[in-house]
Tab-separated table of C-alpha atoms in Angstrom:
chain	number	residue	atom	x	y	z
A	68	UNK	CA	-32.793	17.320	-15.853
A	69	UNK	CA	-30.886	16.003	-12.621
A	70	UNK	CA	-27.525	14.530	-14.174
A	71	UNK	CA	-27.101	12.803	-10.684
A	72	UNK	CA	-29.708	10.458	-10.654
A	73	UNK	CA	-28.360	7.113	-12.768
A	74	UNK	CA	-30.762	4.078	-13.098
A	75	UNK	CA	-28.676	0.859	-11.801
A	76	UNK	CA	-29.740	-2.825	-12.353
A	77	UNK	CA	-31.742	-2.719	-9.154
A	78	UNK	CA	-33.192	1.062	-9.210
A	79	UNK	CA	-32.580	4.800	-9.390
A	80	UNK	CA	-30.019	6.187	-7.150
A	81	UNK	CA	-29.384	10.143	-6.803
A	82	UNK	CA	-26.028	11.586	-5.755
A	83	UNK	CA	-24.527	14.703	-5.470
A	84	UNK	CA	-22.032	17.413	-6.779
A	85	UNK	CA	-19.473	17.852	-4.914
A	86	UNK	CA	-17.348	20.986	-6.563
A	87	UNK	CA	-15.557	19.579	-9.635
A	88	UNK	CA	-17.095	15.686	-9.149
A	89	UNK	CA	-19.982	13.927	-9.239
A	90	UNK	CA	-20.149	11.388	-5.996
A	91	UNK	CA	-22.436	8.356	-5.248
A	92	UNK	CA	-22.213	6.787	-2.054
A	93	UNK	CA	-23.313	3.687	-0.047
A	94	UNK	CA	-24.631	2.231	-3.401
A	95	UNK	CA	-25.792	-1.675	-2.595
A	96	UNK	CA	-24.176	-4.175	-4.454
A	97	UNK	CA	-25.051	-7.337	-2.359
A	98	UNK	CA	-28.141	-8.109	-0.178
A	99	UNK	CA	-27.376	-7.846	3.753
A	100	UNK	CA	-25.258	-10.547	4.624
A	101	UNK	CA	-27.069	-11.403	7.977
A	102	UNK	CA	-28.685	-14.693	9.486
A	103	UNK	CA	-28.994	-17.529	6.977
A	104	UNK	CA	-26.498	-15.204	4.431
A	105	UNK	CA	-23.752	-15.028	7.017
A	106	UNK	CA	-20.817	-16.957	5.669
A	107	UNK	CA	-22.576	-17.220	2.285
A	108	UNK	CA	-21.358	-15.570	-0.918
A	109	UNK	CA	-23.253	-12.560	-1.567
A	110	UNK	CA	-26.272	-12.444	-2.959
A	111	UNK	CA	-27.934	-9.709	-5.544
A	112	UNK	CA	-29.746	-6.936	-3.445
A	113	UNK	CA	-33.602	-6.429	-3.702
A	114	UNK	CA	-34.650	-4.589	-6.486
A	115	UNK	CA	-36.274	-0.758	-5.658
A	116	UNK	CA	-38.607	1.854	-7.854
A	117	UNK	CA	-38.523	5.117	-5.943
A	118	UNK	CA	-35.231	7.118	-6.244
A	119	UNK	CA	-32.451	5.791	-3.431
A	120	UNK	CA	-30.772	8.616	-1.738
A	121	UNK	CA	-27.041	7.941	-2.396
A	122	UNK	CA	-25.195	10.845	-0.546
A	123	UNK	CA	-24.478	8.941	2.658
A	124	UNK	CA	-21.770	6.421	3.401
A	125	UNK	CA	-22.768	2.728	3.897
A	126	UNK	CA	-21.859	0.916	7.182
A	127	UNK	CA	-18.582	-0.162	7.762
A	128	UNK	CA	-17.728	-3.735	8.341
A	129	UNK	CA	-17.769	-4.184	12.076
A	130	UNK	CA	-14.003	-4.536	13.290
A	131	UNK	CA	-11.939	-4.369	16.474
A	132	UNK	CA	-10.656	-1.458	17.800
A	133	UNK	CA	-6.701	-1.796	17.618
A	134	UNK	CA	-4.565	-0.077	20.155
A	135	UNK	CA	-2.353	2.543	18.402
A	136	UNK	CA	-4.369	2.155	15.225
A	137	UNK	CA	-7.293	4.374	15.034
A	138	UNK	CA	-8.929	4.456	11.945
A	139	UNK	CA	-11.704	7.056	10.902
A	140	UNK	CA	-13.878	4.775	9.390
A	141	UNK	CA	-16.077	7.259	7.728
A	142	UNK	CA	-19.263	5.514	8.646
A	143	UNK	CA	-21.027	3.569	11.681
A	144	UNK	CA	-20.340	-0.139	11.724
A	145	UNK	CA	-22.808	-2.598	10.733
A	146	UNK	CA	-22.999	-5.981	8.970
A	147	UNK	CA	-24.946	-4.996	6.044
A	148	UNK	CA	-21.438	-3.574	4.941
A	149	UNK	CA	-21.446	-4.325	1.010
A	150	UNK	CA	-21.838	-1.161	-0.490
A	151	UNK	CA	-19.370	1.002	-2.621
A	152	UNK	CA	-18.861	4.847	-3.302
A	153	UNK	CA	-18.217	6.601	-6.686
A	154	UNK	CA	-16.610	9.727	-7.724
A	155	UNK	CA	-16.845	10.811	-11.635
A	156	UNK	CA	-15.462	13.974	-12.938
A	157	UNK	CA	-18.442	16.702	-12.926
A	158	UNK	CA	-19.173	16.995	-16.433
A	159	UNK	CA	-19.073	13.206	-17.135
A	160	UNK	CA	-21.964	11.931	-18.845
A	161	UNK	CA	-23.587	8.175	-19.231
A	162	UNK	CA	-21.373	6.297	-21.835
A	163	UNK	CA	-18.716	8.737	-21.799
A	164	UNK	CA	-16.537	5.565	-21.457
A	165	UNK	CA	-13.706	6.813	-18.755
A	166	UNK	CA	-11.450	4.559	-17.302
A	167	UNK	CA	-12.498	3.122	-13.736
A	168	UNK	CA	-10.200	2.591	-11.091
A	169	UNK	CA	-11.852	0.279	-8.333
A	170	UNK	CA	-10.174	0.598	-4.997
A	171	UNK	CA	-9.628	-2.030	-2.149
A	172	UNK	CA	-8.513	-0.842	1.170
A	173	UNK	CA	-6.003	-2.306	3.259
A	174	UNK	CA	-5.982	-3.016	6.904
A	175	UNK	CA	-4.476	-6.448	7.468
A	176	UNK	CA	-7.894	-8.264	6.333
A	177	UNK	CA	-9.785	-6.868	9.880
A	178	UNK	CA	-10.259	-3.313	9.763
A	179	UNK	CA	-10.591	-0.187	7.471
A	180	UNK	CA	-13.320	0.548	4.952
A	181	UNK	CA	-13.799	2.226	1.690
A	182	UNK	CA	-15.154	5.201	3.053
A	183	UNK	CA	-12.444	6.561	4.961
A	184	UNK	CA	-11.558	9.999	4.404
A	185	UNK	CA	-8.064	9.151	3.128
A	186	UNK	CA	-10.004	7.479	0.206
A	187	UNK	CA	-11.879	10.578	-1.010
A	188	UNK	CA	-11.594	10.171	-4.771
A	189	UNK	CA	-12.171	14.102	-5.392
A	190	UNK	CA	-8.382	14.635	-6.594
A	191	UNK	CA	-7.753	11.201	-8.030
A	192	UNK	CA	-10.877	11.451	-10.459
A	193	UNK	CA	-11.189	15.232	-11.047
A	194	UNK	CA	-7.095	15.346	-11.639
A	195	UNK	CA	-6.974	12.311	-13.459
A	196	UNK	CA	-10.102	12.273	-15.695
A	197	UNK	CA	-11.190	9.024	-14.147
A	198	UNK	CA	-14.119	7.246	-12.270
A	199	UNK	CA	-12.705	6.016	-9.067
A	200	UNK	CA	-14.766	3.577	-7.334
A	201	UNK	CA	-13.897	2.451	-3.213
A	202	UNK	CA	-15.519	-0.963	-1.930
A	203	UNK	CA	-16.672	-2.392	1.337
A	204	UNK	CA	-16.078	-6.113	1.794
A	205	UNK	CA	-16.391	-8.135	4.769
A	206	UNK	CA	-13.870	-8.678	6.886
A	207	UNK	CA	-11.958	-10.629	9.927
A	208	UNK	CA	-14.300	-13.668	10.681
A	209	UNK	CA	-17.269	-12.226	8.748
A	210	UNK	CA	-15.268	-12.294	5.440
A	211	UNK	CA	-12.268	-14.823	6.106
A	212	UNK	CA	-13.355	-17.336	8.723
A	213	UNK	CA	-13.672	-20.545	6.874
A	214	UNK	CA	-16.362	-22.360	8.180
A	215	UNK	CA	-17.113	-24.451	4.943
A	216	UNK	CA	-15.864	-27.258	6.618
A	217	UNK	CA	-18.193	-27.368	8.903
A	218	UNK	CA	-21.491	-27.682	6.836
A	219	UNK	CA	-24.084	-29.638	6.896
A	220	UNK	CA	-27.426	-30.550	4.908
A	221	UNK	CA	-29.098	-28.336	6.942
A	222	UNK	CA	-26.656	-25.116	7.154
A	223	UNK	CA	-24.061	-24.446	4.369
A	224	UNK	CA	-21.150	-22.149	4.881
A	225	UNK	CA	-18.790	-20.988	2.041
A	226	UNK	CA	-14.957	-20.166	1.783
A	227	UNK	CA	-13.533	-16.620	1.165
A	228	UNK	CA	-16.443	-14.621	1.358
A	229	UNK	CA	-14.466	-11.607	1.555
A	230	UNK	CA	-13.155	-12.322	-1.958
A	231	UNK	CA	-16.767	-13.441	-3.514
A	232	UNK	CA	-17.806	-9.779	-1.834
A	233	UNK	CA	-15.413	-8.203	-3.880
A	234	UNK	CA	-16.146	-10.074	-6.974
A	235	UNK	CA	-19.652	-9.301	-6.551
A	236	UNK	CA	-19.039	-5.563	-6.231
A	237	UNK	CA	-16.718	-6.095	-9.583
A	238	UNK	CA	-19.753	-7.457	-11.474
A	239	UNK	CA	-21.974	-4.544	-10.216
A	240	UNK	CA	-19.201	-2.165	-11.750
A	241	UNK	CA	-19.267	-4.275	-15.019
A	242	UNK	CA	-22.970	-4.243	-15.292
A	243	UNK	CA	-23.823	-0.540	-14.071
A	244	UNK	CA	-20.294	1.613	-14.297
A	245	UNK	CA	-21.409	2.861	-18.035
A	246	UNK	CA	-24.578	4.770	-16.624
A	247	UNK	CA	-22.028	6.665	-14.279
A	248	UNK	CA	-19.943	7.000	-17.319
A	249	UNK	CA	-17.263	4.706	-17.063
A	250	UNK	CA	-15.882	2.100	-19.191
A	251	UNK	CA	-16.678	-1.630	-18.182
A	252	UNK	CA	-13.990	-3.277	-20.237
A	253	UNK	CA	-11.435	-0.424	-19.063
A	254	UNK	CA	-11.490	-1.276	-15.280
A	255	UNK	CA	-8.351	-1.250	-13.236
A	256	UNK	CA	-8.602	-3.086	-9.961
A	257	UNK	CA	-5.896	-1.416	-7.290
A	258	UNK	CA	-5.283	-1.750	-3.275
A	259	UNK	CA	-2.702	-1.306	-0.497
A	260	UNK	CA	-1.726	-3.787	1.671
A	261	UNK	CA	-4.439	-6.452	2.324
A	262	UNK	CA	-6.519	-4.765	-0.634
A	263	UNK	CA	-3.445	-5.391	-2.287
A	264	UNK	CA	-3.725	-9.122	-1.566
A	265	UNK	CA	-6.783	-9.315	-2.833
A	266	UNK	CA	-5.740	-8.284	-6.128
A	267	UNK	CA	-2.818	-10.568	-6.643
A	268	UNK	CA	-5.121	-13.348	-5.386
A	269	UNK	CA	-8.103	-12.669	-7.868
A	270	UNK	CA	-5.065	-13.001	-10.477
A	271	UNK	CA	-4.719	-16.368	-9.799
A	272	UNK	CA	-8.629	-16.977	-9.480
A	273	UNK	CA	-10.703	-18.351	-12.867
A	274	UNK	CA	-14.068	-16.303	-11.696
A	275	UNK	CA	-11.824	-12.932	-11.541
A	276	UNK	CA	-11.352	-13.319	-15.606
A	277	UNK	CA	-12.814	-10.301	-17.619
A	278	UNK	CA	-13.676	-8.387	-14.224
A	279	UNK	CA	-10.842	-6.138	-14.248
A	280	UNK	CA	-8.615	-5.516	-17.277
A	281	UNK	CA	-5.496	-4.005	-15.403
A	282	UNK	CA	-4.224	-4.160	-11.511
A	283	UNK	CA	-2.139	-2.089	-9.186
A	284	UNK	CA	-0.659	-3.984	-5.989
A	285	UNK	CA	0.924	-1.651	-3.347
A	286	UNK	CA	2.292	-3.635	-0.587
A	287	UNK	CA	0.933	-6.579	-1.297
A	288	UNK	CA	1.491	-9.627	1.116
A	289	UNK	CA	1.112	-11.740	-1.738
A	290	UNK	CA	2.353	-15.368	0.116
A	291	UNK	CA	-0.331	-15.045	2.789
A	292	UNK	CA	-2.509	-17.343	1.560
A	293	UNK	CA	-3.302	-20.262	3.444
A	294	UNK	CA	-4.284	-24.188	3.267
A	295	UNK	CA	-7.550	-25.335	4.473
A	296	UNK	CA	-6.132	-27.278	7.633
A	297	UNK	CA	-4.573	-23.989	8.441
A	298	UNK	CA	-7.729	-22.228	7.891
A	299	UNK	CA	-9.631	-25.036	10.132
A	300	UNK	CA	-7.821	-24.630	12.910
A	301	UNK	CA	-8.480	-20.647	13.155
A	302	UNK	CA	-12.029	-21.414	12.933
A	303	UNK	CA	-11.784	-23.764	15.666
A	304	UNK	CA	-9.728	-21.606	17.697
A	305	UNK	CA	-12.791	-19.047	16.963
A	306	UNK	CA	-15.340	-21.339	17.933
A	307	UNK	CA	-13.873	-22.138	21.159
A	308	UNK	CA	-13.566	-18.450	22.117
A	309	UNK	CA	-17.605	-18.122	21.337
A	310	UNK	CA	-17.915	-21.313	23.582
A	311	UNK	CA	-18.833	-23.545	20.544
A	312	UNK	CA	-17.819	-26.836	19.068
A	313	UNK	CA	-18.481	-27.742	15.539
A	314	UNK	CA	-21.471	-29.711	16.481
A	315	UNK	CA	-22.649	-26.579	17.714
A	316	UNK	CA	-22.238	-25.402	14.099
A	317	UNK	CA	-26.252	-24.806	13.454
A	318	UNK	CA	-25.862	-21.973	16.375
A	319	UNK	CA	-23.417	-19.796	14.328
A	320	UNK	CA	-26.096	-17.343	12.678
A	321	UNK	CA	-27.175	-16.079	15.725
A	322	UNK	CA	-23.941	-15.291	17.395
A	323	UNK	CA	-24.049	-11.582	18.288
A	324	UNK	CA	-21.897	-9.328	16.001
A	325	UNK	CA	-20.152	-7.993	19.144
A	326	UNK	CA	-19.204	-11.217	20.114
A	327	UNK	CA	-17.969	-12.483	16.479
A	328	UNK	CA	-15.765	-9.258	16.907
A	329	UNK	CA	-14.138	-9.871	20.018
A	330	UNK	CA	-13.698	-13.583	19.581
A	331	UNK	CA	-11.867	-12.714	15.963
A	332	UNK	CA	-10.100	-10.069	18.140
A	333	UNK	CA	-8.594	-12.653	20.385
A	334	UNK	CA	-7.739	-14.703	17.514
A	335	UNK	CA	-6.092	-11.957	15.500
A	336	UNK	CA	-3.836	-11.259	18.609
A	337	UNK	CA	-2.597	-14.739	19.412
A	338	UNK	CA	-1.920	-15.968	16.058
A	339	UNK	CA	0.854	-13.792	15.031
A	340	UNK	CA	2.448	-14.629	18.492
A	341	UNK	CA	2.355	-18.634	18.086
A	342	UNK	CA	3.339	-17.969	14.310
A	343	UNK	CA	5.619	-14.657	13.604
A	344	UNK	CA	4.693	-13.863	10.135
A	345	UNK	CA	1.182	-15.102	10.088
A	346	UNK	CA	-2.535	-13.596	9.973
A	347	UNK	CA	-5.227	-14.988	11.123
A	348	UNK	CA	-7.768	-14.263	8.642
A	349	UNK	CA	-6.720	-14.245	4.785
A	350	UNK	CA	-7.575	-15.901	2.106
A	351	UNK	CA	-7.574	-19.442	1.660
A	352	UNK	CA	-6.883	-22.480	-1.169
A	353	UNK	CA	-10.413	-23.615	-0.992
A	354	UNK	CA	-10.911	-25.526	-4.401
A	355	UNK	CA	-13.126	-23.394	-5.960
A	356	UNK	CA	-11.903	-20.071	-6.207
A	357	UNK	CA	-8.567	-20.494	-5.494
A	358	UNK	CA	-6.899	-23.510	-6.508
A	359	UNK	CA	-3.209	-23.067	-5.532
A	360	UNK	CA	-0.617	-20.097	-3.968
A	361	UNK	CA	-0.868	-17.221	-6.110
A	362	UNK	CA	2.831	-17.035	-6.222
A	363	UNK	CA	3.361	-20.499	-7.103
A	364	UNK	CA	0.930	-19.976	-10.175
A	365	UNK	CA	3.045	-16.829	-11.373
A	366	UNK	CA	6.124	-18.745	-11.522
A	367	UNK	CA	4.526	-21.045	-13.479
A	368	UNK	CA	2.697	-18.254	-15.588
A	369	UNK	CA	-0.528	-19.311	-14.896
A	370	UNK	CA	-2.106	-15.993	-13.370
A	371	UNK	CA	-4.773	-14.204	-15.153
A	372	UNK	CA	-2.741	-12.060	-17.995
A	373	UNK	CA	-3.283	-8.944	-16.326
A	374	UNK	CA	-0.806	-5.814	-16.531
A	375	UNK	CA	0.089	-5.106	-13.264
A	376	UNK	CA	1.993	-2.343	-11.455
A	377	UNK	CA	3.607	-3.479	-8.243
A	378	UNK	CA	5.801	-2.601	-5.220
A	379	UNK	CA	6.448	-1.672	-1.567
A	380	UNK	CA	7.880	0.578	0.448
A	381	UNK	CA	11.544	1.065	1.413
A	382	UNK	CA	10.852	0.261	4.988
A	383	UNK	CA	7.694	-1.122	5.260
A	384	UNK	CA	8.263	-2.726	8.652
A	385	UNK	CA	9.151	0.570	10.339
A	386	UNK	CA	5.154	1.088	10.899
A	387	UNK	CA	4.680	-2.173	12.731
A	388	UNK	CA	7.533	-1.415	14.995
A	389	UNK	CA	5.838	2.285	15.999
A	390	UNK	CA	2.871	0.611	16.644
A	391	UNK	CA	4.505	-2.168	18.763
A	392	UNK	CA	2.475	-4.562	16.763
A	393	UNK	CA	3.140	-8.565	16.503
A	394	UNK	CA	2.098	-8.853	12.963
A	395	UNK	CA	5.409	-8.881	11.295
A	396	UNK	CA	8.634	-10.684	13.052
A	397	UNK	CA	10.611	-7.822	13.448
A	398	UNK	CA	12.623	-8.648	16.357
A	399	UNK	CA	15.700	-11.406	16.222
A	400	UNK	CA	13.263	-13.556	18.511
A	401	UNK	CA	10.596	-13.838	16.444
A	402	UNK	CA	12.869	-14.123	12.824
A	403	UNK	CA	14.184	-17.192	14.916
A	404	UNK	CA	10.985	-18.443	15.726
A	405	UNK	CA	9.666	-18.104	11.928
A	406	UNK	CA	12.573	-20.015	10.225
A	407	UNK	CA	12.138	-22.620	12.944
A	408	UNK	CA	8.647	-23.211	12.346
A	409	UNK	CA	9.387	-22.649	8.196
A	410	UNK	CA	11.919	-25.788	8.697
A	411	UNK	CA	9.316	-28.106	11.024
A	412	UNK	CA	6.282	-27.330	8.486
A	413	UNK	CA	8.380	-27.476	4.859
A	414	UNK	CA	11.506	-29.958	5.679
A	415	UNK	CA	11.753	-30.783	2.012
A	416	UNK	CA	12.458	-27.436	0.842
A	417	UNK	CA	16.217	-26.352	0.250
A	418	UNK	CA	15.342	-23.200	2.615
A	419	UNK	CA	18.530	-20.595	3.332
A	420	UNK	CA	19.311	-21.130	6.945
A	421	UNK	CA	18.502	-18.183	9.260
A	422	UNK	CA	22.319	-17.374	9.721
A	423	UNK	CA	22.542	-17.333	5.959
A	424	UNK	CA	19.874	-14.620	5.793
A	425	UNK	CA	20.995	-12.880	8.827
A	426	UNK	CA	24.633	-12.576	7.151
A	427	UNK	CA	23.427	-10.922	3.858
A	428	UNK	CA	22.246	-7.937	5.872
A	429	UNK	CA	25.599	-7.772	7.896
A	430	UNK	CA	26.053	-4.305	5.977
A	431	UNK	CA	22.675	-2.900	7.451
A	432	UNK	CA	23.078	-1.446	11.213
A	433	UNK	CA	22.196	-3.875	13.868
A	434	UNK	CA	19.340	-2.003	15.279
A	435	UNK	CA	17.729	-1.939	11.414
A	436	UNK	CA	18.646	-5.234	10.282
A	437	UNK	CA	15.814	-7.356	11.622
A	438	UNK	CA	13.228	-4.629	10.003
A	439	UNK	CA	14.959	-4.652	6.840
A	440	UNK	CA	14.571	-8.686	7.094
A	441	UNK	CA	10.864	-8.507	8.243
A	442	UNK	CA	10.229	-5.977	4.980
A	443	UNK	CA	11.676	-8.194	2.560
A	444	UNK	CA	9.830	-11.240	3.837
A	445	UNK	CA	6.588	-9.863	4.306
A	446	UNK	CA	6.421	-7.909	1.322
A	447	UNK	CA	9.261	-7.266	-1.151
A	448	UNK	CA	10.540	-10.706	-1.516
A	449	UNK	CA	6.576	-11.743	-2.211
A	450	UNK	CA	6.373	-8.709	-4.611
A	451	UNK	CA	9.682	-9.829	-6.326
A	452	UNK	CA	8.520	-13.522	-6.919
A	453	UNK	CA	5.318	-12.637	-8.189
A	454	UNK	CA	6.720	-10.109	-10.676
A	455	UNK	CA	9.286	-13.033	-11.950
A	456	UNK	CA	7.045	-15.184	-13.098
A	457	UNK	CA	4.194	-12.946	-13.879
A	458	UNK	CA	6.305	-10.766	-16.423
A	459	UNK	CA	6.292	-13.979	-18.656
A	460	UNK	CA	2.746	-13.476	-19.505
A	461	UNK	CA	1.999	-9.726	-19.144
A	462	UNK	CA	3.593	-6.406	-18.446
A	463	UNK	CA	4.885	-5.642	-15.014
A	464	UNK	CA	5.919	-2.499	-13.796
A	465	UNK	CA	7.780	-2.629	-10.512
A	466	UNK	CA	8.225	0.247	-8.343
A	467	UNK	CA	9.641	1.098	-4.645
A	468	UNK	CA	8.362	3.997	-2.607
A	469	UNK	CA	11.200	5.655	-0.730
A	470	UNK	CA	10.042	9.391	-0.209
A	471	UNK	CA	9.689	10.626	3.655
A	472	UNK	CA	8.947	13.798	4.955
A	473	UNK	CA	11.179	15.462	7.776
A	474	UNK	CA	9.222	14.256	10.392
A	475	UNK	CA	8.578	10.711	9.257
A	476	UNK	CA	12.465	10.702	9.060
A	477	UNK	CA	12.883	12.011	12.660
A	478	UNK	CA	10.482	9.420	13.934
A	479	UNK	CA	12.532	6.884	12.437
A	480	UNK	CA	9.290	5.589	10.266
A	481	UNK	CA	10.667	6.816	7.185
A	482	UNK	CA	8.976	5.230	3.857
A	483	UNK	CA	7.025	2.408	6.313
A	484	UNK	CA	3.696	0.928	5.169
A	485	UNK	CA	1.263	2.568	4.189
A	486	UNK	CA	2.759	5.425	4.079
A	487	UNK	CA	2.214	6.125	0.115
A	488	UNK	CA	-1.511	6.318	0.456
A	489	UNK	CA	-2.227	10.323	0.767
A	490	UNK	CA	0.135	10.549	-2.233
A	491	UNK	CA	-1.522	8.133	-4.348
A	492	UNK	CA	-5.075	10.108	-3.537
A	493	UNK	CA	-3.810	13.127	-3.679
A	494	UNK	CA	-5.155	13.954	0.402
A	495	UNK	CA	-1.957	15.126	1.738
A	496	UNK	CA	-1.994	17.254	4.975
A	497	UNK	CA	-5.340	15.882	5.950
A	498	UNK	CA	-6.783	16.973	9.431
A	499	UNK	CA	-5.470	15.027	12.114
A	500	UNK	CA	-2.174	14.170	9.446
A	501	UNK	CA	1.081	15.320	11.194
A	502	UNK	CA	3.091	14.325	8.514
A	503	UNK	CA	3.620	17.455	7.115
A	504	UNK	CA	3.941	19.756	10.232
A	505	UNK	CA	8.178	19.889	10.117
A	506	UNK	CA	8.101	20.966	6.425
A	507	UNK	CA	8.569	18.764	2.822
A	508	UNK	CA	5.039	20.209	1.427
A	509	UNK	CA	6.002	21.149	-1.397
A	510	UNK	CA	8.290	17.926	-2.228
A	511	UNK	CA	5.344	15.834	-1.262
A	512	UNK	CA	2.518	17.613	-3.403
A	513	UNK	CA	5.193	17.266	-6.259
A	514	UNK	CA	5.360	13.596	-5.890
A	515	UNK	CA	1.623	13.140	-5.116
A	516	UNK	CA	0.891	14.757	-8.710
A	517	UNK	CA	3.556	12.256	-10.399
A	518	UNK	CA	2.233	9.209	-8.716
A	519	UNK	CA	-1.508	10.044	-9.509
A	520	UNK	CA	-0.288	10.712	-13.152
A	521	UNK	CA	1.583	7.323	-13.769
A	522	UNK	CA	-1.456	5.485	-11.968
A	523	UNK	CA	-4.262	7.016	-13.834
A	524	UNK	CA	-1.977	7.078	-17.046
A	525	UNK	CA	-1.709	3.187	-16.555
A	526	UNK	CA	-5.734	2.909	-15.872
A	527	UNK	CA	-6.590	4.968	-19.165
A	528	UNK	CA	-3.671	3.908	-21.577
A	529	UNK	CA	-2.231	0.771	-20.222
A	530	UNK	CA	1.236	2.062	-19.646
A	531	UNK	CA	2.302	4.384	-16.654
A	532	UNK	CA	3.744	7.246	-18.247
A	533	UNK	CA	5.017	10.258	-16.511
A	534	UNK	CA	5.226	13.991	-17.962
A	535	UNK	CA	7.820	14.746	-19.917
A	536	UNK	CA	11.378	15.181	-18.831
A	537	UNK	CA	10.039	12.148	-16.172
A	538	UNK	CA	12.002	8.740	-16.194
A	539	UNK	CA	10.373	6.595	-18.949
A	540	UNK	CA	9.051	3.632	-16.441
A	541	UNK	CA	9.656	0.094	-18.952
A	542	UNK	CA	8.453	-2.881	-18.021
A	543	UNK	CA	10.019	-5.546	-15.481
A	544	UNK	CA	12.307	-7.641	-17.574
A	545	UNK	CA	15.482	-9.629	-18.057
A	546	UNK	CA	18.577	-8.584	-17.920
A	547	UNK	CA	17.680	-5.309	-16.295
A	548	UNK	CA	14.749	-5.984	-14.079
A	549	UNK	CA	14.038	-2.007	-14.367
A	550	UNK	CA	12.499	-0.664	-10.845
A	551	UNK	CA	10.939	2.937	-10.627
A	552	UNK	CA	12.224	4.219	-6.928
A	553	UNK	CA	9.648	7.061	-6.524
A	554	UNK	CA	11.417	9.918	-3.628
A	555	UNK	CA	12.163	13.298	-4.110
A	556	UNK	CA	13.178	12.849	-7.764
A	557	UNK	CA	12.171	9.459	-9.665
A	558	UNK	CA	14.794	7.497	-10.864
A	559	UNK	CA	14.962	4.312	-12.894
A	560	UNK	CA	17.392	1.895	-11.497
A	561	UNK	CA	18.342	-1.619	-12.914
A	562	UNK	CA	18.318	-4.520	-10.732
A	563	UNK	CA	17.686	-2.912	-7.641
A	564	UNK	CA	16.797	-6.365	-5.728
A	565	UNK	CA	19.823	-8.475	-6.631
A	566	UNK	CA	20.948	-8.861	-3.538
A	567	UNK	CA	18.236	-9.866	-1.439
A	568	UNK	CA	16.980	-11.835	-4.848
A	569	UNK	CA	20.079	-13.891	-4.077
A	570	UNK	CA	19.647	-14.074	-0.206
A	571	UNK	CA	16.259	-15.277	-0.302
A	572	UNK	CA	16.106	-17.614	-3.569
A	573	UNK	CA	12.825	-18.902	-5.133
A	574	UNK	CA	12.260	-21.579	-2.586
A	575	UNK	CA	9.975	-20.165	-0.121
A	576	UNK	CA	7.351	-19.136	-2.066
A	577	UNK	CA	4.807	-21.645	-0.361
A	578	UNK	CA	5.703	-21.239	3.503
A	579	UNK	CA	3.614	-18.144	4.741
């Protein structure tokens, strides 16, 4: 019997065995989102009867090439991108009931794919005895452009179609993962950057209830969720780049993929220049999937009561400096502009002034002061704001990733945004990855083993337990507010963020 053939709810698929795991690639969870299905919530795929080949990755969502940020997508690009990949330990049989970890890639909501070689699930699944799933979802204008306010009786557009994609993938997992050896009641949704933003956003969506039991959010931009008015302005900008007006909306399904990607790229570049600290394409409060800001709902104790690992990297903003990216306000001018706009947009909020914030970072060296501010306003403070509220309804485990190899320290990148990813996946030292060239491999591999053990134990047992002799990681509660600092040696630190929490306060949760 070919134990790599699995019957799904849409038809049989054949994967393959690769060493100690079985792999299925390019499993379709939605119909091609093209033509009239562009900017619509995904529809189920057509059923099939012949065994479908599941040994090749499905297309990655079309996306722009960002200078200095070349990404190996692991597949060609194409709008028919609603697929997922599965890794299972080689001996896994249907109905084995293993924990499932569903991954959402990052990339500022405009780039990346679930098939990137970095996200190969062989080690995570094989060592952790879990089922690993990686998901492709629509990106950029194709996934997060809100045209719903332009809908007509003849042409309907949905909001948040990228979120709808993820929900459809989770429903597919719920209905099919048992046949691959997984337990649909033991699904952990995890992601990094924009992927983590989707995790924290779906905690605020009633539509996600019952689709995942645990969450892991690595460097979530949790406050990067906007209202419909801002989303409409972005949509008008994209239409203008395409040479269209709202009255031309019926022409949108016929616009070429290349034109959409090019227009989205221009708007993506322009928005953070005009409005430092903001992104062009993000989830929006649409009144359907999302009724309010996730961090605001967290502080009201109104998120789905799902246990969560959440954390950031110590030097998040250093990556954006290295790449000369405008996505984060890392210069004095950008910080000043950001504060000016916040004050103008929300004059009733009792916000700390720019001078008060900068003075709170006085002990930082001048060169790193604004990087630290950017790291905290973009990632650390949203994480703490969410954790402070969500801990009242579910266990929260807070971490900070601090480790940097000798090369990353030399480049002054240190523990920057995304540097934890190869540790989580166990894929350190991949081809074209220079981070171990100046040494540090032994320490790095040991850290990777510790992180993967905690992540998979959380997925399997609900607690991020380490091995004997490693620090016990308690949930984030008053008065100690425990934070696991992941470094050469892990350490549990009480109230690690007291100073920045005091500086920023709780008033800024809705500004981004």
